[in-house]
PDB file of C-alpha atoms in Angstrom:
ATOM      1  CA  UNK A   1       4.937   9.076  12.555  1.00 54.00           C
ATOM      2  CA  UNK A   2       4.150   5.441  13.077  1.00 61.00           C
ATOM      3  CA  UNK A   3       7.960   3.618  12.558  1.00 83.00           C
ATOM      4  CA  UNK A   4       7.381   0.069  10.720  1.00 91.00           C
ATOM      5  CA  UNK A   5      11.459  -1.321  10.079  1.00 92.00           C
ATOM      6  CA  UNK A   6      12.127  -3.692   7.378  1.00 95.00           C
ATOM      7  CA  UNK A   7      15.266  -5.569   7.686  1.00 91.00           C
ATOM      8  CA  UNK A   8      17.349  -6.504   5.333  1.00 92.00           C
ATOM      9  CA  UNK A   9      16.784  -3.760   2.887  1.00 93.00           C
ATOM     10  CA  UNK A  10      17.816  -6.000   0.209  1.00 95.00           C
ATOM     11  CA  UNK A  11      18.174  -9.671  -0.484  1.00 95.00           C
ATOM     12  CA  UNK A  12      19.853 -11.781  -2.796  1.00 97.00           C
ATOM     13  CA  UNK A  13      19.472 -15.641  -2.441  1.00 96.00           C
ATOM     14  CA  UNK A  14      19.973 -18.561  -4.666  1.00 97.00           C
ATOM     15  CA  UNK A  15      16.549 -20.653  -6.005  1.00 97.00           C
ATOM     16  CA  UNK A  16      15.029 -23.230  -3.878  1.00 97.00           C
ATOM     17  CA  UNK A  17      16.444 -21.744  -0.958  1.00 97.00           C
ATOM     18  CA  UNK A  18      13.899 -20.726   2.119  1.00 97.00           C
ATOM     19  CA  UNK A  19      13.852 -17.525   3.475  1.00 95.00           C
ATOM     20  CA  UNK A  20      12.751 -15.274   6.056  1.00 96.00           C
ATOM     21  CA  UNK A  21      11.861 -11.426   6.215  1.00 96.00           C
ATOM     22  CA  UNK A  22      11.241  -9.367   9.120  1.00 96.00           C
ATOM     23  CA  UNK A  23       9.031  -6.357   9.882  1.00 96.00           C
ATOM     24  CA  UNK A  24       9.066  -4.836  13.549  1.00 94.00           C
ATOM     25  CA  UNK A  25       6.866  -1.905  14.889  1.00 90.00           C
ATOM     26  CA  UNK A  26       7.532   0.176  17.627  1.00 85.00           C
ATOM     27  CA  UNK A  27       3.885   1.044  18.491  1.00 75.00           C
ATOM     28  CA  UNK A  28       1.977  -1.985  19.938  1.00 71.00           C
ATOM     29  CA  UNK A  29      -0.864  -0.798  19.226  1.00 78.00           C
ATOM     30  CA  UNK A  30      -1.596  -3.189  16.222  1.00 82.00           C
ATOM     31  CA  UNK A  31      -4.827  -4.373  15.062  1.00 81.00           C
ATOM     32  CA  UNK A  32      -3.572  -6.139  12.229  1.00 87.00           C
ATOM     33  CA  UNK A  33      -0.261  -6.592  10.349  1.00 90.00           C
ATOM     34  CA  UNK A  34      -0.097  -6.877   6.693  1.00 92.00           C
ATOM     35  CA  UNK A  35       1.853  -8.417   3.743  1.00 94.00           C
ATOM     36  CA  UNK A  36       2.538  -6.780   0.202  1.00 94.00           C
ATOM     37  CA  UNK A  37       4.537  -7.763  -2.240  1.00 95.00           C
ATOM     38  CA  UNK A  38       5.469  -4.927  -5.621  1.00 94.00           C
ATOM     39  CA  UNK A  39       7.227  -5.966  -8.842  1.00 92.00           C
ATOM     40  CA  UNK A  40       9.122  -2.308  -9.948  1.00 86.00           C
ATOM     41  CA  UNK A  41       7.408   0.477 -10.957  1.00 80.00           C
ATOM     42  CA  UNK A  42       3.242  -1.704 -10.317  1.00 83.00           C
ATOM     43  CA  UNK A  43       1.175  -1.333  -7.642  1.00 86.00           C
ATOM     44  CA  UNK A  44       0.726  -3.678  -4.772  1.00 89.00           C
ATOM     45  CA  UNK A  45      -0.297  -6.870  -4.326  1.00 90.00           C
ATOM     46  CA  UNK A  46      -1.688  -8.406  -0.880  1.00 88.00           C
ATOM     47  CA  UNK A  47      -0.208 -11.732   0.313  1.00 93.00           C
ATOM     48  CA  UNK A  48      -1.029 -12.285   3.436  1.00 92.00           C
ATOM     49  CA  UNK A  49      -3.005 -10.564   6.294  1.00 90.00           C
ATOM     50  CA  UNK A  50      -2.943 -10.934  10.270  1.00 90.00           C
ATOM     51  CA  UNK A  51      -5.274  -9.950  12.672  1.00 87.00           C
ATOM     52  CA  UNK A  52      -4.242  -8.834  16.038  1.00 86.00           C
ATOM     53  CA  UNK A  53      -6.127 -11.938  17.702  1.00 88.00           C
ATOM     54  CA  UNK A  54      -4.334 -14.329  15.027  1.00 89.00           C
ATOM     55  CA  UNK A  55      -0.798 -16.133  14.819  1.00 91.00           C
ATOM     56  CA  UNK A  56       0.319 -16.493  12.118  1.00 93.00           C
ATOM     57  CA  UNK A  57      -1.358 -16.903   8.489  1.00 92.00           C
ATOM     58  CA  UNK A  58      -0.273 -19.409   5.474  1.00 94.00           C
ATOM     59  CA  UNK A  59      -0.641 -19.326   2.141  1.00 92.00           C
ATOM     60  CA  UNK A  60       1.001 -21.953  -0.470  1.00 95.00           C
ATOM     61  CA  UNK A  61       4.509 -21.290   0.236  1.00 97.00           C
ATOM     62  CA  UNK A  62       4.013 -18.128   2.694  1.00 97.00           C
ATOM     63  CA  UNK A  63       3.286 -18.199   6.336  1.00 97.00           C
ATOM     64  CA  UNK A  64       3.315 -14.860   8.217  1.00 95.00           C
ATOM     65  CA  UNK A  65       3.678 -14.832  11.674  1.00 96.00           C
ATOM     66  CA  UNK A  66       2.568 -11.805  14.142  1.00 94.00           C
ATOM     67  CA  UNK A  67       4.435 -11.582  17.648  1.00 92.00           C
ATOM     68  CA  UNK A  68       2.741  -8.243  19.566  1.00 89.00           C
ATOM     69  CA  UNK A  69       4.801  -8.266  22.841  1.00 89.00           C
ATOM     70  CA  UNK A  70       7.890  -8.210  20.775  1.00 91.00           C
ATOM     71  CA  UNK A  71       6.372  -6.045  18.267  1.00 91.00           C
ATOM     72  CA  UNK A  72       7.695  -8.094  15.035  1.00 94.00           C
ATOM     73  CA  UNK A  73       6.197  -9.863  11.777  1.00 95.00           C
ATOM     74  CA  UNK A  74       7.804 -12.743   9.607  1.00 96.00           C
ATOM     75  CA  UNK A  75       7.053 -13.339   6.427  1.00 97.00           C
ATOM     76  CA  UNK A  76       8.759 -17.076   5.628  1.00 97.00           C
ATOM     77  CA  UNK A  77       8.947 -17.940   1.797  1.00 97.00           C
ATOM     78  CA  UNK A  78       9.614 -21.403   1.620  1.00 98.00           C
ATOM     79  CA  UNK A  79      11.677 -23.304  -1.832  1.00 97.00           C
ATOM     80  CA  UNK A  80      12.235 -19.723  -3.257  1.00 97.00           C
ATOM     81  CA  UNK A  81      11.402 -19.216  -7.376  1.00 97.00           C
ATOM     82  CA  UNK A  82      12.446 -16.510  -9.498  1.00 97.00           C
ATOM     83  CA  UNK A  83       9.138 -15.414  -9.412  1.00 96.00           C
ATOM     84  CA  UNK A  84       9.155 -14.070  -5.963  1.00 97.00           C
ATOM     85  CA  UNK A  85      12.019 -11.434  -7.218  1.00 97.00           C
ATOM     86  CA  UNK A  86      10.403  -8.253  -6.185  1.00 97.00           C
ATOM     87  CA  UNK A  87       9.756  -5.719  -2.861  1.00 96.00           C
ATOM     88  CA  UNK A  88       8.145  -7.012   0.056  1.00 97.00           C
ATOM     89  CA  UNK A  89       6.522  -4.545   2.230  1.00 96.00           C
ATOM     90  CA  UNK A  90       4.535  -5.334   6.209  1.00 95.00           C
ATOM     91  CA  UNK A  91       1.658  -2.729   7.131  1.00 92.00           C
ATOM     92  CA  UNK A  92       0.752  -1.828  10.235  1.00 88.00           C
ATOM     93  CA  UNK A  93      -3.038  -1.578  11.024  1.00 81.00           C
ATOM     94  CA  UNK A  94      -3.142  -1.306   7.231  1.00 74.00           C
ATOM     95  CA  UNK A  95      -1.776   2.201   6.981  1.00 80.00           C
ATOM     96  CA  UNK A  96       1.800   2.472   8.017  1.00 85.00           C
ATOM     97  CA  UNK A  97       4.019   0.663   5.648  1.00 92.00           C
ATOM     98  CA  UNK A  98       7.324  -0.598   6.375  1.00 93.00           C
ATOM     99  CA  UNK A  99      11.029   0.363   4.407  1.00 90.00           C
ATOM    100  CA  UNK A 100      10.450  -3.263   2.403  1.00 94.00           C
ATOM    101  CA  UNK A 101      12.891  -5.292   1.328  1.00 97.00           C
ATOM    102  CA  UNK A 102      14.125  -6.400  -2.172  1.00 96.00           C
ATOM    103  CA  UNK A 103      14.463  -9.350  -2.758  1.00 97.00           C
ATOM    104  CA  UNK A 104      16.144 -11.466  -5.651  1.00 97.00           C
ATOM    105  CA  UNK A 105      15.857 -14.720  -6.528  1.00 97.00           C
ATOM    106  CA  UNK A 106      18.720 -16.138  -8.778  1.00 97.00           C
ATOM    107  CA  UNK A 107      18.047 -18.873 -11.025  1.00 95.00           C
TER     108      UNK A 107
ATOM    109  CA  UNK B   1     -15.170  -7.541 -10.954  1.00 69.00           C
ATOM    110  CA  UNK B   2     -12.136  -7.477  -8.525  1.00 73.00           C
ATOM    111  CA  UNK B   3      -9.747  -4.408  -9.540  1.00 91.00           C
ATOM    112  CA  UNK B   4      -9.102  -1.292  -8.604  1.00 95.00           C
ATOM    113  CA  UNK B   5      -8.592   0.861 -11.610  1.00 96.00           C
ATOM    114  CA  UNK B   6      -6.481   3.731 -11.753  1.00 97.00           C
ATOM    115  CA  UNK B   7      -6.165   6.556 -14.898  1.00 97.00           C
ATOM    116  CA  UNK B   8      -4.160   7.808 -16.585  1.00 97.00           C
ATOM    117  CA  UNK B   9      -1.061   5.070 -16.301  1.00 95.00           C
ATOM    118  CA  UNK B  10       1.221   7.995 -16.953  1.00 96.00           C
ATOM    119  CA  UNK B  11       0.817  11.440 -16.526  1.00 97.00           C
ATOM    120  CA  UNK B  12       3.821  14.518 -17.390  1.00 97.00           C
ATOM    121  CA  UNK B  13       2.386  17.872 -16.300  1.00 95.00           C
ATOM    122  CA  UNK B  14       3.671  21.599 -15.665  1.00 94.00           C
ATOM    123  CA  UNK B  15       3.753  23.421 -12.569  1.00 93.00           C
ATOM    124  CA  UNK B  16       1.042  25.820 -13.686  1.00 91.00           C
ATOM    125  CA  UNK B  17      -1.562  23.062 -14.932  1.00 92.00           C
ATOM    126  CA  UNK B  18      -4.687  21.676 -13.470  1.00 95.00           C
ATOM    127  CA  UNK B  19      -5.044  17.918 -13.651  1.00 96.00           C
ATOM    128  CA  UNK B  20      -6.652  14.918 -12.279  1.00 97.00           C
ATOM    129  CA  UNK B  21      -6.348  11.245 -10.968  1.00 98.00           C
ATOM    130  CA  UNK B  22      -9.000   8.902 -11.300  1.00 98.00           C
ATOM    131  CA  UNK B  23      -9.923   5.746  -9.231  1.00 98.00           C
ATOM    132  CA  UNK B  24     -12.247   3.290  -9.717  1.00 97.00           C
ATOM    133  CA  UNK B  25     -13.980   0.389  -8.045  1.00 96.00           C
ATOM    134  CA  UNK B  26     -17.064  -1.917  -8.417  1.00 94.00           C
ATOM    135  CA  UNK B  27     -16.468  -4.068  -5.598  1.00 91.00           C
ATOM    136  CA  UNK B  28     -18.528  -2.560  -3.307  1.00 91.00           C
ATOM    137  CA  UNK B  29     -15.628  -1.447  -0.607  1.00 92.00           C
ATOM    138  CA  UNK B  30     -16.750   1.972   1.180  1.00 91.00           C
ATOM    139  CA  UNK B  31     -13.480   2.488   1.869  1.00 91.00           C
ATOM    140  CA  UNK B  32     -10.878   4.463  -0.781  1.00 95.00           C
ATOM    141  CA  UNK B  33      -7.240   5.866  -0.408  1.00 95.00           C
ATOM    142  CA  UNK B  34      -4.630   7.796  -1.848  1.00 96.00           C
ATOM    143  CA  UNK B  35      -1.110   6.844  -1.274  1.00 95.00           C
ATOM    144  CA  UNK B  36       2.180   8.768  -2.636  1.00 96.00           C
ATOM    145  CA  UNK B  37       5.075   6.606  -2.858  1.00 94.00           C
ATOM    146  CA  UNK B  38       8.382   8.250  -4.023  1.00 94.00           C
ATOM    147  CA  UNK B  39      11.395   6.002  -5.969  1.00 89.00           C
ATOM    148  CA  UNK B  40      12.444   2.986  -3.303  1.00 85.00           C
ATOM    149  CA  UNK B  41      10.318   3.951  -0.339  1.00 90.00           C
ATOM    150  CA  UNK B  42       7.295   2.933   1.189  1.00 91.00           C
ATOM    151  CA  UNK B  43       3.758   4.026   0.116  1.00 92.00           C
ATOM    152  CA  UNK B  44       2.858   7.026   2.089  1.00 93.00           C
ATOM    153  CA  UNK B  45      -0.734   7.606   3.226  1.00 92.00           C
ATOM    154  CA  UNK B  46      -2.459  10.523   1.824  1.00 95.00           C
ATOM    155  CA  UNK B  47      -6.527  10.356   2.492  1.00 95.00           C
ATOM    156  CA  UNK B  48      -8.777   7.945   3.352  1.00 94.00           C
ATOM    157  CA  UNK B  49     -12.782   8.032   3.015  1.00 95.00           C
ATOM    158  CA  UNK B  50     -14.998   5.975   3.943  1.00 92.00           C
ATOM    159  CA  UNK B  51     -18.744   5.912   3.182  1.00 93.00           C
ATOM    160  CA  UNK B  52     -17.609   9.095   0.783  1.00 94.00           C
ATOM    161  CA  UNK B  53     -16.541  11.185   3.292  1.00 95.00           C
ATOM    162  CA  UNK B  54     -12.974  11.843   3.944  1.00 94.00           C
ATOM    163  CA  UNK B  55     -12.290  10.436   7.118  1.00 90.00           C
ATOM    164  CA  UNK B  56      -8.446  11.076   7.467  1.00 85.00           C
ATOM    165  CA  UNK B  57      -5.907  13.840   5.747  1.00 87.00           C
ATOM    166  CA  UNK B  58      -2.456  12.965   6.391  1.00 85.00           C
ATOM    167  CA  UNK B  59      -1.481  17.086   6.602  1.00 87.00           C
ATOM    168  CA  UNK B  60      -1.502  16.606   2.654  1.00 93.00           C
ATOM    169  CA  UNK B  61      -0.652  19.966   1.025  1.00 94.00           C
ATOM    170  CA  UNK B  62      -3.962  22.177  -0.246  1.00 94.00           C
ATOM    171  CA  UNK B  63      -2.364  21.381  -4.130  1.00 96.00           C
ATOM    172  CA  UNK B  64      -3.502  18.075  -3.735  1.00 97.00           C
ATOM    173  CA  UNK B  65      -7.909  17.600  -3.136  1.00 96.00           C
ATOM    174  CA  UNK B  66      -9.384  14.757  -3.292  1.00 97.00           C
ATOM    175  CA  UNK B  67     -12.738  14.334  -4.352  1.00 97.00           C
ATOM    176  CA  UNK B  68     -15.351  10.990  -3.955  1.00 96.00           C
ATOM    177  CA  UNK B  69     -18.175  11.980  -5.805  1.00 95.00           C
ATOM    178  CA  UNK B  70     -19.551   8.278  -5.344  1.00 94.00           C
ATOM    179  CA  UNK B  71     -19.117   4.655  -3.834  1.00 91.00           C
ATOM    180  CA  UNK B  72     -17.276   3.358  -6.655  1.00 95.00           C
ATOM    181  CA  UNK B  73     -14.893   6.748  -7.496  1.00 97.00           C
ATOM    182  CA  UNK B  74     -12.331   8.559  -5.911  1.00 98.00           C
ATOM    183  CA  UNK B  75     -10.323  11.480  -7.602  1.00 98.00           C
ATOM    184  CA  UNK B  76      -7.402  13.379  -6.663  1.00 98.00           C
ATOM    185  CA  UNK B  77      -7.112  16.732  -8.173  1.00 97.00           C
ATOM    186  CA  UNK B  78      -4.194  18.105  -9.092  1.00 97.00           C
ATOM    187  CA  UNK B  79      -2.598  21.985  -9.140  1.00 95.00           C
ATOM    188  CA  UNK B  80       0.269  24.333  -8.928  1.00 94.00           C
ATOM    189  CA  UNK B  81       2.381  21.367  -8.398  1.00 95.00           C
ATOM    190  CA  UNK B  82       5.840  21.051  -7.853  1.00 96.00           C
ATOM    191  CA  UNK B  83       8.815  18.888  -9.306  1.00 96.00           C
ATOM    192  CA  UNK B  84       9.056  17.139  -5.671  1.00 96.00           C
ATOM    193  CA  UNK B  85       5.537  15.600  -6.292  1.00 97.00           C
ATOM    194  CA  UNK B  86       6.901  13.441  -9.110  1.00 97.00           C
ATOM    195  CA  UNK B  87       5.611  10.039  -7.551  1.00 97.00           C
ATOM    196  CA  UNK B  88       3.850   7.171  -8.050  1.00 96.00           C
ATOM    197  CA  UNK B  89       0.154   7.359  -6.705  1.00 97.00           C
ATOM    198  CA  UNK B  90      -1.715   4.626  -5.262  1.00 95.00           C
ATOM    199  CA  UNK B  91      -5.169   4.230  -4.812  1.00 96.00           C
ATOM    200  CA  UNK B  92      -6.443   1.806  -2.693  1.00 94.00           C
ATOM    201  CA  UNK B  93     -10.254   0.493  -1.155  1.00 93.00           C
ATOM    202  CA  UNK B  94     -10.939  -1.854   1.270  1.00 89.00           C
ATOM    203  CA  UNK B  95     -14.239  -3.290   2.753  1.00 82.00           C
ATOM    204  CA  UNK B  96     -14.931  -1.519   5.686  1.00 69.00           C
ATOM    205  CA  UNK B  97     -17.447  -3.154   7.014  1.00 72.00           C
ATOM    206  CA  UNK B  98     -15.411  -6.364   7.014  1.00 68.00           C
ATOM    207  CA  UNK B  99     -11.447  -5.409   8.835  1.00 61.00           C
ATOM    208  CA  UNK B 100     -10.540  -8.919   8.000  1.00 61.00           C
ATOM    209  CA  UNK B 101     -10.005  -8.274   4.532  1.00 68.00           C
ATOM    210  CA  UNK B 102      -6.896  -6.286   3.637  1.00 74.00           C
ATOM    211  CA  UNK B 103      -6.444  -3.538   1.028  1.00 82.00           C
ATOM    212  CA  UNK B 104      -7.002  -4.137  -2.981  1.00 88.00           C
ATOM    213  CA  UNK B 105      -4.773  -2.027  -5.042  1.00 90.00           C
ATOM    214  CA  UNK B 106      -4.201  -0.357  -8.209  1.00 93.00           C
ATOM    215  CA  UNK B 107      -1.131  -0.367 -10.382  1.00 92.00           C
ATOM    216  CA  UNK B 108      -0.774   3.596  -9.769  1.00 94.00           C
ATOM    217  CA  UNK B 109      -0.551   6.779 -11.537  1.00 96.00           C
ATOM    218  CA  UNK B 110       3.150   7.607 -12.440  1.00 96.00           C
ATOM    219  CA  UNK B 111       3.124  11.570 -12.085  1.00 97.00           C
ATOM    220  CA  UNK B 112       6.018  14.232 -13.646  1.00 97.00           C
ATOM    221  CA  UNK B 113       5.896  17.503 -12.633  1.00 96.00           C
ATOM    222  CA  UNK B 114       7.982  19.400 -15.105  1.00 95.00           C
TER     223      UNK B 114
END
């Protein structure tokens, strides 16, 4: 089994605060890397994917970043809402998904 | 038309019954999965095809058979389940002609097995 680690598991941070999550792989064979988030009990929304070839990707207040030789993704969330309350989850080469983290965003 | 589609929403069935998921897509993506994701875990691949043809089977147990009759549907028939198979399943479909793009989902089928 492919092993894709989420850490932290869970999350809790005040509003307007930025934040960073972290995804690492232990097979470096990656072609691309990427980012879900799911509000409880839907299905999953894409936010943000990286090739192999790319960086980093940004989108309003996400950027992702991909580092192969270290095997790790960061997803950065910047001036946290209440709105981004839900699960975050990385996938590797678009089929092995990470443990996600939960995160909360307190008014 | 940008969804994935994915009935019934809910679906409670016995061990001894037949039953099926449906998927649906008119985006044009030749590429459709089935994922099982249990209570605070990750999705779990399950099958993918592409160009209708299954292309991968993640060891998935003969109770579960997935069926693509055409480009824009994917099933995922259902018997002699058991209560361990309570999940929520995703379907997925992706361009595959294009690996740039990433994965559109649907909302899921939550599935009882009573």
């Amino acid at each position: 089994k492919q092993e894709v680690t989420q850490i932290p598991a869970a999350l809790s941070v005040p509003e307007g605060e930025n934040l960073v999550l972290n995804c690492s792989f232990t097979d470096s064979a990656i072609y691309n890397l990427q980012w879900f988030r799911q509000d409880p009990g839907k299905g999953l929304t894409s936010l943000l994917l990286i090739q192999s070839s790319q960086r980093e990707q940004t989108s309003g207040r996400l950027n992702a970043s991909l580092d192969k030789s270290s095997g790790r993704s960061t997803l950065y969330i910047a001036a946290s809402q209440p709105g981004d309350s839900a699960t975050y989850l990385c996938a590797r080469n678009q089929f092995y998904f990470g443990t996600g983290t939960s995160l909360t965003v307190i008014p | 038309d940008t969804e994935v589609t994915q009935t019934p929403k809910h679906l409670v069935m016995g061990m001894t019954n037949k039953k099926s998921l449906k998927c649906e897509q008119h985006m044009g993506h030749r590429a459709m999965y089935w994922y099982k994701q249990k209570a605070k875990k990750p999705p779990e691949l399950m099958f993918v095809y592409s160009y209708e043809k299954l292309s991968i089977n993640e060891s998935v147990p003969s109770r579960f058979s997935p069926e693509c009759p055409n480009s824009s549907l994917l099933n995922l028939h259902l018997h002699a389940l058991q209560p361990e198979d309570s999940a929520l399943y995703l379907c997925a479909s992706k361009n595959w002609d294009r690996p740039n793009y990433g994965y559109t989902f649907g909302s899921g089928t939550r599935l009882t097995v009573v």
